[in-house]
Coordinates of C-alpha atoms in Angstrom, one line a residue:
X1 CA 112.4 33.4 103.2
X2 CA 111.2 31.3 100.7
X3 CA 113.0 27.8 100.2
X4 CA 111.9 25.4 97.8
X5 CA 113.0 21.7 98.4
X6 CA 113.1 19.5 95.0
X7 CA 112.7 15.3 95.5
X8 CA 113.4 15.6 91.9
X9 CA 117.8 15.8 92.5
X10 CA 119.8 13.5 94.1
X11 CA 121.6 16.2 96.2
X12 CA 120.0 15.8 99.9
X13 CA 117.9 18.4 101.5
X14 CA 120.1 20.2 103.8
X15 CA 123.0 20.7 100.8
X16 CA 119.3 22.3 99.1
X17 CA 118.8 24.6 101.7
X18 CA 122.5 25.5 101.7
X19 CA 122.7 26.7 98.3
X20 CA 119.3 28.5 98.8
X21 CA 120.4 30.3 101.8
X22 CA 123.9 31.0 100.3
X23 CA 122.1 32.3 97.1
X24 CA 119.9 34.6 98.7
X25 CA 123.1 35.6 100.1
X26 CA 125.0 36.4 96.9
X27 CA 122.3 38.3 95.7
X28 CA 121.5 41.0 98.0
X29 CA 117.8 39.7 99.5
X30 CA 120.0 38.5 102.3
X31 CA 121.5 41.1 103.6
X32 CA 125.1 41.9 106.6
X33 CA 123.4 41.4 109.8
X34 CA 119.7 40.2 108.2
X35 CA 117.9 37.4 111.0
X36 CA 117.6 34.2 109.1
X37 CA 114.4 32.0 110.1
X38 CA 115.2 30.0 114.0
X39 CA 115.6 25.9 112.8
X40 CA 112.1 25.1 114.1
X41 CA 110.5 27.7 112.5
X42 CA 112.3 26.7 109.2
X43 CA 111.9 23.1 110.0
X44 CA 107.7 23.3 110.0
X45 CA 107.5 25.9 106.8
X46 CA 109.1 23.2 104.8
X47 CA 107.8 20.2 106.0
X48 CA 111.6 19.4 107.2
X49 CA 113.2 17.5 109.9
X50 CA 115.3 20.2 112.8
X51 CA 118.6 17.9 112.3
X52 CA 118.0 18.4 108.5
X53 CA 118.0 22.1 109.3
X54 CA 120.3 22.4 111.7
X55 CA 122.7 20.4 109.6
X56 CA 122.3 23.3 106.4
X57 CA 123.1 26.2 109.1
X58 CA 126.2 24.2 110.9
X59 CA 127.3 24.3 107.5
X60 CA 126.0 27.6 106.5
X61 CA 128.2 28.5 109.8
X62 CA 131.2 26.6 109.6
X63 CA 131.8 28.9 105.6
X64 CA 131.1 32.0 107.2
X65 CA 127.5 32.8 105.9
X66 CA 125.9 32.9 108.9
X67 CA 126.8 33.7 113.0
X68 CA 124.7 32.1 115.5
X69 CA 124.5 33.9 119.1
X70 CA 122.6 31.1 122.3
X71 CA 119.4 33.5 122.8
X72 CA 119.1 35.6 120.0
X73 CA 119.1 33.3 116.4
X74 CA 121.6 33.1 113.6
X75 CA 121.7 36.6 111.3
X76 CA 123.3 36.5 107.7
X77 CA 127.6 37.5 108.8
X78 CA 129.0 40.3 107.5
X79 CA 132.0 37.8 106.0
X80 CA 130.2 35.7 103.6
X81 CA 130.5 37.0 100.0
X82 CA 134.4 36.2 100.2
X83 CA 133.4 33.3 101.5
X84 CA 131.2 32.5 99.2
X85 CA 133.7 33.3 96.0
X86 CA 136.3 31.4 97.1
X87 CA 134.2 28.2 97.7
X88 CA 133.4 29.0 94.0
X89 CA 136.7 29.3 92.7
X90 CA 138.0 26.6 94.1
X91 CA 135.2 24.4 93.0
X92 CA 135.6 26.1 89.2
X93 CA 139.3 25.1 89.6
X94 CA 138.9 22.0 90.3
X95 CA 136.9 20.9 86.9
X96 CA 139.8 23.8 85.0
X97 CA 142.5 21.2 86.6
X98 CA 140.2 17.7 85.2
X99 CA 139.1 19.1 81.6
X100 CA 143.1 20.6 81.3
X101 CA 144.1 16.8 82.0
X102 CA 140.9 15.0 80.1
X103 CA 142.3 18.0 77.0
X104 CA 146.2 17.0 77.8
X105 CA 146.1 13.2 77.8
X106 CA 143.6 13.0 74.3
X107 CA 145.1 15.4 71.8
X108 CA 142.6 18.5 72.4
X109 CA 144.5 21.8 72.1
X110 CA 144.7 25.2 74.4
X111 CA 142.7 26.7 72.0
X112 CA 140.2 24.3 71.4
X113 CA 139.9 23.9 75.5
X114 CA 139.9 27.6 75.4
X115 CA 136.9 27.8 72.7
X116 CA 135.3 25.4 74.4
X117 CA 135.2 27.1 78.0
X118 CA 134.3 30.4 76.1
X119 CA 131.2 28.6 74.6
X120 CA 130.4 27.0 77.8
X121 CA 130.5 30.6 79.4
X122 CA 128.5 32.6 77.1
X123 CA 125.8 31.0 76.8
X124 CA 122.8 31.7 79.2

């Protein structure tokens, strides 16, 4: 499992780790039941603090992406895909609500807003 940490972003390291592991799970690179590295092993391989990796793993566990068993380690959870899609839909809804409010108060028509959304959605 390869995690790449960027220092050219304002995103905290633990969030970078969390996002990359979620992406690996969603893409199928990591499958249900697959083990993920121990916190110490991952921290060592990407040269960060164990506490940073612990925070990422806690977030992944809270969000249902991994399950941790004392003495066995951490594994990809079976219920992760639905959690991820629900989380992403909620984030999209927040942004769409904000966009709708801006459009409504600025006199931008619904048709124009839909056109803009379609353009952004379809661009590579």
